[in-house]
Coordinates of C-alpha atoms in Angstrom, one line a residue:
X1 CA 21.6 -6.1 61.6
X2 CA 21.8 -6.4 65.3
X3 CA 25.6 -5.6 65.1
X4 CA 24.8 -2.1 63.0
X5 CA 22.3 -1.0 65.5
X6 CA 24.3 -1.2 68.3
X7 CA 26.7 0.6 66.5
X8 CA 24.4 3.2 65.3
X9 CA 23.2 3.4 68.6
X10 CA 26.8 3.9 69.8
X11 CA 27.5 6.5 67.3
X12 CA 30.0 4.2 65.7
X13 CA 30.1 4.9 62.1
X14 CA 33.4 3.5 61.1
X15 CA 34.7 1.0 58.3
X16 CA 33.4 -1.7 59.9
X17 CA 29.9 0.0 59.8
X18 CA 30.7 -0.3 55.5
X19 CA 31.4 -3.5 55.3
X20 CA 28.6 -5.0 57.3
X21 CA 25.8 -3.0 55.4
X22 CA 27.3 -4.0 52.1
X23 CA 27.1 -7.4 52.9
X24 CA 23.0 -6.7 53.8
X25 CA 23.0 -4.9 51.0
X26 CA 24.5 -7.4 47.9
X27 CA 22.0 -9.5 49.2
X28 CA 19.0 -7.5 49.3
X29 CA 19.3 -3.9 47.8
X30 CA 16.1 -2.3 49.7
X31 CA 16.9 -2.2 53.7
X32 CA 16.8 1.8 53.3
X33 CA 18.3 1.7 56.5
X34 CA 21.3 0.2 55.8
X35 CA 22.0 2.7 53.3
X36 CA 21.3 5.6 55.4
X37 CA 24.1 4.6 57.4
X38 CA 26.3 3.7 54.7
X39 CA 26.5 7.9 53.6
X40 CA 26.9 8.9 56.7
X41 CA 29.1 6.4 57.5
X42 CA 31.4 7.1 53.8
X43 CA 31.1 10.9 55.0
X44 CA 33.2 11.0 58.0
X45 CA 35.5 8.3 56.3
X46 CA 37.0 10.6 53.9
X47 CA 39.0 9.4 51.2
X48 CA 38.6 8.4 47.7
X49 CA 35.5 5.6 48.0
X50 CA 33.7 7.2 45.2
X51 CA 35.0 4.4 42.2
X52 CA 34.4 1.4 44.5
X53 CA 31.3 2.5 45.5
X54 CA 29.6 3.1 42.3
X55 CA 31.0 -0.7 41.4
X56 CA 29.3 -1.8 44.8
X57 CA 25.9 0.4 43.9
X58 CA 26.6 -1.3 40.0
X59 CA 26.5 -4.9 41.5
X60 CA 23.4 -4.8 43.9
X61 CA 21.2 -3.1 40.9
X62 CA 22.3 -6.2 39.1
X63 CA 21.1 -7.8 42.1
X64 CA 17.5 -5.9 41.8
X65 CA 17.8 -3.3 38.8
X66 CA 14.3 -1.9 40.0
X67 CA 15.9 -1.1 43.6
X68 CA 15.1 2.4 44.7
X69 CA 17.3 2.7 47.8
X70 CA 20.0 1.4 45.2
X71 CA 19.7 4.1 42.6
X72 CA 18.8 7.0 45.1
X73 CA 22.5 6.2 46.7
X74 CA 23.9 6.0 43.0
X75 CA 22.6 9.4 42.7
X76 CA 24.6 10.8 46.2
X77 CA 27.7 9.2 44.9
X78 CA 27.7 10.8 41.6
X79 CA 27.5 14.6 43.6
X80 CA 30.8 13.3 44.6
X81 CA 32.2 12.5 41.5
X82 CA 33.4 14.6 38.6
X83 CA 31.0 14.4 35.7
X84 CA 31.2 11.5 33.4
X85 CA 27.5 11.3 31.2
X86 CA 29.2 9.3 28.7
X87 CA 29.6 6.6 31.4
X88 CA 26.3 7.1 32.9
X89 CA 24.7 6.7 29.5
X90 CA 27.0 3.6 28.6
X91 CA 25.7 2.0 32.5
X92 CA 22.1 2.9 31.6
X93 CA 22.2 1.9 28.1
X94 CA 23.2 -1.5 29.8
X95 CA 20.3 -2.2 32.0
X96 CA 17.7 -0.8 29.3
X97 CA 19.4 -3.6 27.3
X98 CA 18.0 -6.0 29.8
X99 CA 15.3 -4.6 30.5
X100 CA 14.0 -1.4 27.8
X101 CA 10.8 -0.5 30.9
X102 CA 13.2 -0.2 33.5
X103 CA 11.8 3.8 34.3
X104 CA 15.0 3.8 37.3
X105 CA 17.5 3.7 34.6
X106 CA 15.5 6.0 31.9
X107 CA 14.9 8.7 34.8
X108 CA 18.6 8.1 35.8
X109 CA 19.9 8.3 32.0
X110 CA 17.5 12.4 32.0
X111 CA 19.0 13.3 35.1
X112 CA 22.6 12.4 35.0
X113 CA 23.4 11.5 31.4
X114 CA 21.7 13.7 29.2
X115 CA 23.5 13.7 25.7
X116 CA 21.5 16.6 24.0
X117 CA 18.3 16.1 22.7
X118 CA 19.0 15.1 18.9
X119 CA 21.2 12.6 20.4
X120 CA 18.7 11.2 22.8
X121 CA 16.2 11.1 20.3
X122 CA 18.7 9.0 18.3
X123 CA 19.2 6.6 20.8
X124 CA 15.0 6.4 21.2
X125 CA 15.1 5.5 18.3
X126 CA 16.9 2.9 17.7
X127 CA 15.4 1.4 20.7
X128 CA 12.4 1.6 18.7
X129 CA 14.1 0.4 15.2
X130 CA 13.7 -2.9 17.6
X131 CA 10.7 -3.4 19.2
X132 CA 8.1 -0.3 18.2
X133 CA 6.1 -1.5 21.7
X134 CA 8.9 0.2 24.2
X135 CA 6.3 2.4 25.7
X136 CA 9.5 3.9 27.8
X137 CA 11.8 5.0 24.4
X138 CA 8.3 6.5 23.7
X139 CA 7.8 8.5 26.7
X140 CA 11.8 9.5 26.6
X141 CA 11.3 10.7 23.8
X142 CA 8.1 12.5 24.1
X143 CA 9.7 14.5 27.0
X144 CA 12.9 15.4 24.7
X145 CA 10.9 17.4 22.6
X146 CA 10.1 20.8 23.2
X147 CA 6.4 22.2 24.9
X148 CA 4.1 23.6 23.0
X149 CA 3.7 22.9 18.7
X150 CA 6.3 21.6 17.0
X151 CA 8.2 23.0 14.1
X152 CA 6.5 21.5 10.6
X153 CA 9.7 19.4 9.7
X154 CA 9.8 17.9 13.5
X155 CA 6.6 16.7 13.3
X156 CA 6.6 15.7 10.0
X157 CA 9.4 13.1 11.3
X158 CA 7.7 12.2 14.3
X159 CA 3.9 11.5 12.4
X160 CA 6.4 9.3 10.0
X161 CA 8.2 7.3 12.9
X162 CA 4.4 7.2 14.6
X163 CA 3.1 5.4 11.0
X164 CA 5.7 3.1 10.7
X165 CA 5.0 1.8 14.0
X166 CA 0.8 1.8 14.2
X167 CA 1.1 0.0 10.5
X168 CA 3.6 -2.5 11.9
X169 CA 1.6 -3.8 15.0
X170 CA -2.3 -1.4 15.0
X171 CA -2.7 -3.4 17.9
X172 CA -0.1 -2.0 20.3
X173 CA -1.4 0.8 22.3
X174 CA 2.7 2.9 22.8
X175 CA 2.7 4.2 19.3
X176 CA -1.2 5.3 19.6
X177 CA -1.2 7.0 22.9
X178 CA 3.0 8.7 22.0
X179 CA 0.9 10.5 18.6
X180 CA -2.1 11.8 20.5
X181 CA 0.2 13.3 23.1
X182 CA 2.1 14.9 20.2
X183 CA -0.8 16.7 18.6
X184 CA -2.4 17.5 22.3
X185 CA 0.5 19.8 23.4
X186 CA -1.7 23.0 23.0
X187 CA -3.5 23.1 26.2
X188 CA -4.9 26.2 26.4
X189 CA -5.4 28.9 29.1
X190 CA -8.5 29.0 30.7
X191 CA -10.8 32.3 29.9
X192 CA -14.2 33.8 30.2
X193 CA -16.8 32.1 28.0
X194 CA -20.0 34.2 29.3
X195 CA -20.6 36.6 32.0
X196 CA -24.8 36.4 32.8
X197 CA -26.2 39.2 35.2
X198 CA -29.4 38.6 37.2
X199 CA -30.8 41.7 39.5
X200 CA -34.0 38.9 40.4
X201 CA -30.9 36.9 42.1
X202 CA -28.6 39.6 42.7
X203 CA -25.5 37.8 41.1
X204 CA -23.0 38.1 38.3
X205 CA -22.0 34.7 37.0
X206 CA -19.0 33.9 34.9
X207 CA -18.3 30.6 33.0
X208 CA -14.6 29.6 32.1
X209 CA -13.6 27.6 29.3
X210 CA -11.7 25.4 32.2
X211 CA -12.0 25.0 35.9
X212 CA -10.0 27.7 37.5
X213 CA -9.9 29.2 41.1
X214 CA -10.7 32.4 41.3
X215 CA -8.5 34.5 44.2
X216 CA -8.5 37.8 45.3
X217 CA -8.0 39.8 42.3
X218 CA -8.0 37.4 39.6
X219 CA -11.5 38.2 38.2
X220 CA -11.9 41.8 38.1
X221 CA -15.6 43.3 38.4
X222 CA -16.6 46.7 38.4
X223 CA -20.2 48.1 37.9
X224 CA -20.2 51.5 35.9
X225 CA -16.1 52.0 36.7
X226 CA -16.4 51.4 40.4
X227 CA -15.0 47.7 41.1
X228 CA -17.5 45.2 42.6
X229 CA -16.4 43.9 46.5
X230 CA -17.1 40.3 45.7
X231 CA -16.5 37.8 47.0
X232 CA -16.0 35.4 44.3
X233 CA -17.7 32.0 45.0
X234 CA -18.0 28.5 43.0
X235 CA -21.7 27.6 41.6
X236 CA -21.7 24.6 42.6
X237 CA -20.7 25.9 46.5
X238 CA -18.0 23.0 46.6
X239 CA -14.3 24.8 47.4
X240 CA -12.6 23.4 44.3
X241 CA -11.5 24.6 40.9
X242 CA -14.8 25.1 39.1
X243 CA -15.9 26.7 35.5
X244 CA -18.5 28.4 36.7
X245 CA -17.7 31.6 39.8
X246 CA -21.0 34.2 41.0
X247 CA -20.4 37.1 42.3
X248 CA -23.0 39.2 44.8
X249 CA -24.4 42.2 42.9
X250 CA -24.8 45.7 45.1
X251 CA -28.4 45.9 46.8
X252 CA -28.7 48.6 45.8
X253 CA -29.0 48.1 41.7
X254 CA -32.5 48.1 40.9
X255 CA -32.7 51.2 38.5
X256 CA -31.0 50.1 34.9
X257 CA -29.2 51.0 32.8
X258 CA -25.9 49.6 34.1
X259 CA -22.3 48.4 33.0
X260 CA -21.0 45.6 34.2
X261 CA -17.1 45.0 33.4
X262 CA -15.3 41.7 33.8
X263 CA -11.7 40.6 33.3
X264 CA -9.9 37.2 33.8
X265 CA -6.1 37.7 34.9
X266 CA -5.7 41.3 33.3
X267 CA -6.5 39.6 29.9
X268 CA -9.7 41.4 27.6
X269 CA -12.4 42.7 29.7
X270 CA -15.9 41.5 28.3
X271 CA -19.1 43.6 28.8
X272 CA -22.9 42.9 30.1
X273 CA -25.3 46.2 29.8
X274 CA -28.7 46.4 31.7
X275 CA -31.0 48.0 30.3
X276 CA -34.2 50.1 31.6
X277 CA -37.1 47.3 32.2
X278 CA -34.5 44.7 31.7
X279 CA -34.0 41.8 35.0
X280 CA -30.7 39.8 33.2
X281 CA -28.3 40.7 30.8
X282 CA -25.7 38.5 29.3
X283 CA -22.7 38.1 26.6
X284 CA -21.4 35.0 25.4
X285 CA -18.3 33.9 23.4
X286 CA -19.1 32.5 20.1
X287 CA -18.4 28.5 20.2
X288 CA -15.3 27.1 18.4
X289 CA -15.9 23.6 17.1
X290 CA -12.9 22.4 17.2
X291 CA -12.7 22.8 20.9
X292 CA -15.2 20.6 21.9
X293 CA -14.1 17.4 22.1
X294 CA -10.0 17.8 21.3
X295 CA -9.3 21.1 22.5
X296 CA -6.1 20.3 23.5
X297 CA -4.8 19.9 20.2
X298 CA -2.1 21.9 18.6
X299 CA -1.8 20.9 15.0
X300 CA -3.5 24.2 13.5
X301 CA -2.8 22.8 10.0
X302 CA -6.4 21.1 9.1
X303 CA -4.4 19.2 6.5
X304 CA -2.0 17.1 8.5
X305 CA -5.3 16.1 10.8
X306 CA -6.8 15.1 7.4
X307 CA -3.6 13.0 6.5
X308 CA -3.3 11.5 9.9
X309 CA -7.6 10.5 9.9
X310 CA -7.4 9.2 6.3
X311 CA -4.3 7.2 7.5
X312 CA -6.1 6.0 10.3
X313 CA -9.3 5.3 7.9
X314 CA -6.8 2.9 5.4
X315 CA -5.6 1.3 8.7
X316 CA -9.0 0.4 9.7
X317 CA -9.6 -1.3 6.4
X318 CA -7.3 -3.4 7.5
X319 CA -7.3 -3.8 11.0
X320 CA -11.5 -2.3 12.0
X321 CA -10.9 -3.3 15.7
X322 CA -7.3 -1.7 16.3
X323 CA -8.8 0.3 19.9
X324 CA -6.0 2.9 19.2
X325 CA -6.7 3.7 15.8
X326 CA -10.2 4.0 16.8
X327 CA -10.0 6.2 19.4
X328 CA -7.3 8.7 17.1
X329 CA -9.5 8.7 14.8
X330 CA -12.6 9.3 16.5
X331 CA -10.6 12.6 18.5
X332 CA -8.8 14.1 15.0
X333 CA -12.8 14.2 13.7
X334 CA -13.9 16.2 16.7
X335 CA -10.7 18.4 15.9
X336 CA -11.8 18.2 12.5
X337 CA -14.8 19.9 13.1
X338 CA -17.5 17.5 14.9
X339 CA -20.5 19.0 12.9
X340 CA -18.9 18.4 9.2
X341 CA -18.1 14.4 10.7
X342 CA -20.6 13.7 13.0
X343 CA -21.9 10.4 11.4
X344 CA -18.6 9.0 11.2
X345 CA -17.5 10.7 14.5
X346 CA -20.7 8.4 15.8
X347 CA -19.9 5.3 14.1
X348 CA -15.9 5.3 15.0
X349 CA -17.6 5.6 18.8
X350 CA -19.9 2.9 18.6
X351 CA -16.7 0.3 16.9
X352 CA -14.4 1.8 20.1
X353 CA -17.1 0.7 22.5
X354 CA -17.4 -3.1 20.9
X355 CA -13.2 -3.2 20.5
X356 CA -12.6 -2.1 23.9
X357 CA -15.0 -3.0 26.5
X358 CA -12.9 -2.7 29.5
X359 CA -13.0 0.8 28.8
X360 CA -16.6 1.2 27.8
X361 CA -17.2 3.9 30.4
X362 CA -14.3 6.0 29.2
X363 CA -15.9 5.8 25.5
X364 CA -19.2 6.3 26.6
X365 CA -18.5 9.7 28.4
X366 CA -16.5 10.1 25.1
X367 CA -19.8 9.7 23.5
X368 CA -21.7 11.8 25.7
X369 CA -19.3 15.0 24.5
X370 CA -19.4 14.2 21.2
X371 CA -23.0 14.4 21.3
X372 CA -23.1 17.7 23.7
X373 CA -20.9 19.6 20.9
X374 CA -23.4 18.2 17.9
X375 CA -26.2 19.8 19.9
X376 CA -24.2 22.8 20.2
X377 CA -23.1 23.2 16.9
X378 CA -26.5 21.8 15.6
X379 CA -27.5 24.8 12.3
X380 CA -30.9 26.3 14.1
X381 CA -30.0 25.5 17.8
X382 CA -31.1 28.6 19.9
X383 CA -29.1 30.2 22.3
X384 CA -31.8 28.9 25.0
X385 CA -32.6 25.4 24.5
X386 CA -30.3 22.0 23.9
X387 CA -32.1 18.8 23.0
X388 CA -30.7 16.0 23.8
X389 CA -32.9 13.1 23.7
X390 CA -32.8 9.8 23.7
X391 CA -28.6 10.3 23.1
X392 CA -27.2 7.7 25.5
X393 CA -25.6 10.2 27.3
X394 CA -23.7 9.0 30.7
X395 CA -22.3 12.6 31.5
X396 CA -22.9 15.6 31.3
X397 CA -20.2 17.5 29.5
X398 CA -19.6 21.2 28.3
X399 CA -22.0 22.6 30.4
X400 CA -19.6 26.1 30.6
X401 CA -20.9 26.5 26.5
X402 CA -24.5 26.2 27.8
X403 CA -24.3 28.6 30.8
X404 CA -27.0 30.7 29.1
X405 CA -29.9 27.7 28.3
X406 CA -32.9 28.5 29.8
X407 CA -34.1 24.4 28.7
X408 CA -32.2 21.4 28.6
X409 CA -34.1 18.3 27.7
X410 CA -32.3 15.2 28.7
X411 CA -35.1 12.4 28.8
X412 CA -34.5 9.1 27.7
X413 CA -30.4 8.8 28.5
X414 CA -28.9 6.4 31.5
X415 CA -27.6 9.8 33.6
X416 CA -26.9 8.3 37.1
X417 CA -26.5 11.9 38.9
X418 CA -27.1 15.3 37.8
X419 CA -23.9 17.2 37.9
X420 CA -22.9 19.9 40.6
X421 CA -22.0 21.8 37.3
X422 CA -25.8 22.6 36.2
X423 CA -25.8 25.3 39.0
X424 CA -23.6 27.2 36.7
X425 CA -27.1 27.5 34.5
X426 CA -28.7 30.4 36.2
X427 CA -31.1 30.8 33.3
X428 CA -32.4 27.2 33.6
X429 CA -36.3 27.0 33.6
X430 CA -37.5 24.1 32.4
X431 CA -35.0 20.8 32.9
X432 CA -36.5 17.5 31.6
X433 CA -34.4 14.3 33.1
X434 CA -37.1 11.8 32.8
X435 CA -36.3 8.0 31.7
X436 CA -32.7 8.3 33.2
X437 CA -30.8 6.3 36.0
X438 CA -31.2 9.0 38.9
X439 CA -31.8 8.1 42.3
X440 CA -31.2 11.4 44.3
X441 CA -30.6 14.9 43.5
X442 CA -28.2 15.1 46.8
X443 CA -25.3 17.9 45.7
X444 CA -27.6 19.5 42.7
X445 CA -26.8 23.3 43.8
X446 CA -29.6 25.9 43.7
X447 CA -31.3 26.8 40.2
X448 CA -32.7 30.5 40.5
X449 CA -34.7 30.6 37.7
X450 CA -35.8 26.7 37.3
X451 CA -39.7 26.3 37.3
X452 CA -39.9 22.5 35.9
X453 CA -38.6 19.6 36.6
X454 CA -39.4 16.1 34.9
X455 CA -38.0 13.1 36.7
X456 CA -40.5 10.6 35.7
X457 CA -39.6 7.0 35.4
X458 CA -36.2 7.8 37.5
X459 CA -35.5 5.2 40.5
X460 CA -35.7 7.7 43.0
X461 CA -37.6 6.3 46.1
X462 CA -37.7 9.0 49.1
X463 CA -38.9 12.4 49.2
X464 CA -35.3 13.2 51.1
X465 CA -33.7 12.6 47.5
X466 CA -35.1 15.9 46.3
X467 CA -34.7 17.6 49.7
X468 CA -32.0 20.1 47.4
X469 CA -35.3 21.3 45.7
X470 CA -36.3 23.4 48.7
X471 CA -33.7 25.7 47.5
X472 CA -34.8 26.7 44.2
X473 CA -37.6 29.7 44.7
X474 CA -39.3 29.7 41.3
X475 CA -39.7 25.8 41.2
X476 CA -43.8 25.1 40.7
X477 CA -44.1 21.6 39.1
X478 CA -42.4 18.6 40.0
X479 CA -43.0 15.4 38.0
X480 CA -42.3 11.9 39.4
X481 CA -44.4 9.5 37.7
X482 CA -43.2 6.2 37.2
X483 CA -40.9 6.3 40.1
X484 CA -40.7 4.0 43.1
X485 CA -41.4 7.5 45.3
X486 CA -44.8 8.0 43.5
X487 CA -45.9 4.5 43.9
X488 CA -45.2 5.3 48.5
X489 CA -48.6 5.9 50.2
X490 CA -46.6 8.3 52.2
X491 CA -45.5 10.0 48.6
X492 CA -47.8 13.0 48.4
X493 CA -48.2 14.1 52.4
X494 CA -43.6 14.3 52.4
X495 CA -43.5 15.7 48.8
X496 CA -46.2 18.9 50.6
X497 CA -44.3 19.1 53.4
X498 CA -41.1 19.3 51.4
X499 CA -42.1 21.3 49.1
X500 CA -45.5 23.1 49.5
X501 CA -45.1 25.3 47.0
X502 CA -44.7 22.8 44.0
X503 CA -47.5 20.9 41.9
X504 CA -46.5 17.9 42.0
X505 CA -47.5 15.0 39.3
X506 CA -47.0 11.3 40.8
X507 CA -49.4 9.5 38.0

């Protein structure tokens, strides 16, 4: 090495500068060094080197096949050399026969060897005829296939290669996790869920299906025709995407009626109307159930979800603590319709969480949706109330569908935080978080309109937990019994000083 720095050093990038950094180089493939100056040192050489150095590059990956430096330099020499895919594919077919996870020669075989997809998807699959666990064939072949839903007959093929392999080994997670990134190719766009107008707070808020950012221009307000100057800032005051965006109403508005406009992107504008005597005026987008726990789901056929549950269903008779067949399952019920399958949507949950405890958090928050869209789909549930007691919840999901609740009753769950998100509720009133796991309210943005707040029995021990409090101006009871703050001798005279304007209950 001390030779080839001198000679870099020098400027000497001759033969001699090839031969010493392939003999570095057979012997270990990753001194990135030596093949920087192994280009430059083949571009001012001239000649035809290109064959013998695509053998060299050949024999070092057989030395490491996993070497980057090794396959980044395979890639420089092939811009040198005529196309060949059928001999790129034949050198990559040979190290995924040694080794079918090696993701070098997979990206190597998209980039440079590419034979058409049908005959990709061929090769996948006999890799797979083999050993259905090759997560890689999998993924290759998952990225062959077009964005977006696929045509009936593809997926057919695909839900039949996918069944084959789950009822071969239910165990094995590649099969599992290829089929729910087949149905989920349906993302879809973000857009306006509510609009909510307050002339008490002076703001227009808008909830999103999604978190966007909104820039200049991208959420379009006017008040009767004439647009609105914004600006456009998160609820939660964190610069971030975000589902929930206020915009400052004009001073000025304090004699209804008025007609507020709002468009996302150019896409449909959606309409708020204040009326004489009126303070708020809303709209809200009727909820779609199977959005709420799977909406990224693109099968629109409710038949081939219920083939694919019921296959799941006959595979848990068989196998009840397969963690991929549970999870599937539990996700095609919430595309399904959560409401029509919430027991067994519940019970698949609770058999996840037993089968898979390394991921218990995962399934817990899982949970926690699934029991956010049953409250919000439940036959009789208001427009201003959810009630979710006692539910187990972790998190705090789908708060955009609740933008307009004026109560949420969450007492009796194991909530560690309140989420930045609840500022999004500008109707909130009454919010009932006793019996949970909180121990500060630090980040909880300001609630306009929130006049109670039950945190008894939370572990919340100084008055500077609540200190975001301060900033909510309606807020006139405040109840902390059963905390380690209402049990401080100190308790009452900080809690007055904080927050003189609030009853407060510490027994």
């Amino acid at each position: 090495m001390a030779t080839l720095i001198d000679k870099r050093g020098r400027g000497e990038l001759d033969a001699e500068v090839v031969e010493l950094t392939g003999a570095v180089l057979a012997a270990n493939p990753d001194v990135g060094t030596c093949w920087n100056l192994r280009r430059r040192a083949l571009e001012l050489l001239g000649g035809d080197w290109v064959p013998g150095e695509l053998a060299f590059v050949g024999g070092c990956l057989g030395v490491n096949p996993k070497s980057y430096g090794a396959w980044h330099h395979r890639r420089w020499v092939l811009r040198h050399a005529p196309p060949d895919p059928a001999a790129q594919r034949a050198f990559c077919a040979r190290l995924l026969e040694a080794d079918p996870r090696n993701f070098h020669a997979w990206e190597h075989r998209r980039a440079e060897a590419g034979a058409g997809a049908e005959a990709e998807l061929a090769f996948t699959a006999q890799l797979l005829a083999r050993d259905f666990s090759n997560f890689s064939a999998w993924h290759h072949r998952g990225r062959l296939l077009a964005e977006g839903p696929l045509p009936p007959e593809r997926l057919r093929e695909e839900l039949e290669l996918v069944q084959n392999a789950v009822f071969t080994d239910p165990q094995d997670q590649s099969a599992w996790v290829y089929l729910r990134c087949l149905l989920a190719r349906a993302t879809p766009p973000p857009r306006l869920l509510s609009l909510h107008a307050d002339l008490e707070d002076g703001t227009l808020a808008a909830a999103f299906s999604r978190p966007v950012v909104v820039s200049p221009g991208s959420l379009e307000a006017s008040l009767d025709d004439c647009p609105l100057p914004g600006p456009w800032r998160p609820a939660d005051g964190r610069p971030r995407p975000s589902c929930f965006w206020l915009c400052p109403l004009p001073p000025g508005l304090a004699t209804p009626p008025a007609r507020l406009r709002v468009a996302w992107q150019r896409g449909p504008a959606h309409f708020v109307t204040l009326r004489p005597g009126e303070t708020e005026a809303w709209w809200q987008e009727p909820i779609e159930a199977r959005e709420l726990i799977w909406p990224e789901v693109g099968v629109s056929d409710p038949a081939v979800l219920s083939e694919l549950a019921q296959a799941c269903r006959e595979l848990l008779e068989l196998e009840p603590r397969s963690r991929g067949c549970l999870l599937t399952l539990a996700l095609l019920l919430g595309a399904l319709g959560p409401r029509a399958h919430g027991e067994e949507l519940r019970r698949c949950l609770r058999c996840l969480q037993e089968a898979d405890p390394l991921r218990r958090g995962f399934v817990a928050d899982l949970a926690s949706r699934a029991e956010v869209a049953l409250e919000l789909l439940r036959e009789g549930a208001g427009l201003g109330e959810l009630r979710l007691q006692g539910k187990a919840l972790t998190s705090l999901p789908l708060l955009e569908r609740a933008a307009l609740a004026a109560r949420l009753e969450l007492a009796g769950n194991e909530l560690g935080a309140l989420p930045p998100g609840l500022g999004g509720l500008r109707r909130l009133q009454v919010l009932d978080v006793s019996r949970n796991r909180v121990r500060s309210l630090r980040g909880l943005p300001p609630l306009p309109r929130l006049e109670e707040l039950r945190l008894d029995g939370n572990p919340i021990s100084h008055a500077s937990d609540l200190a975001p409090l301060a900033a909510c101006p309606r807020l006139a009871r405040l109840r902390l019994a059963g905390t380690p703050l209402a049990a401080a001798p100190e308790a009452a005279a900080q809690l007055d000083k904080l927050l003189p304007h609030v009853a407060v209950t510490l027994a």
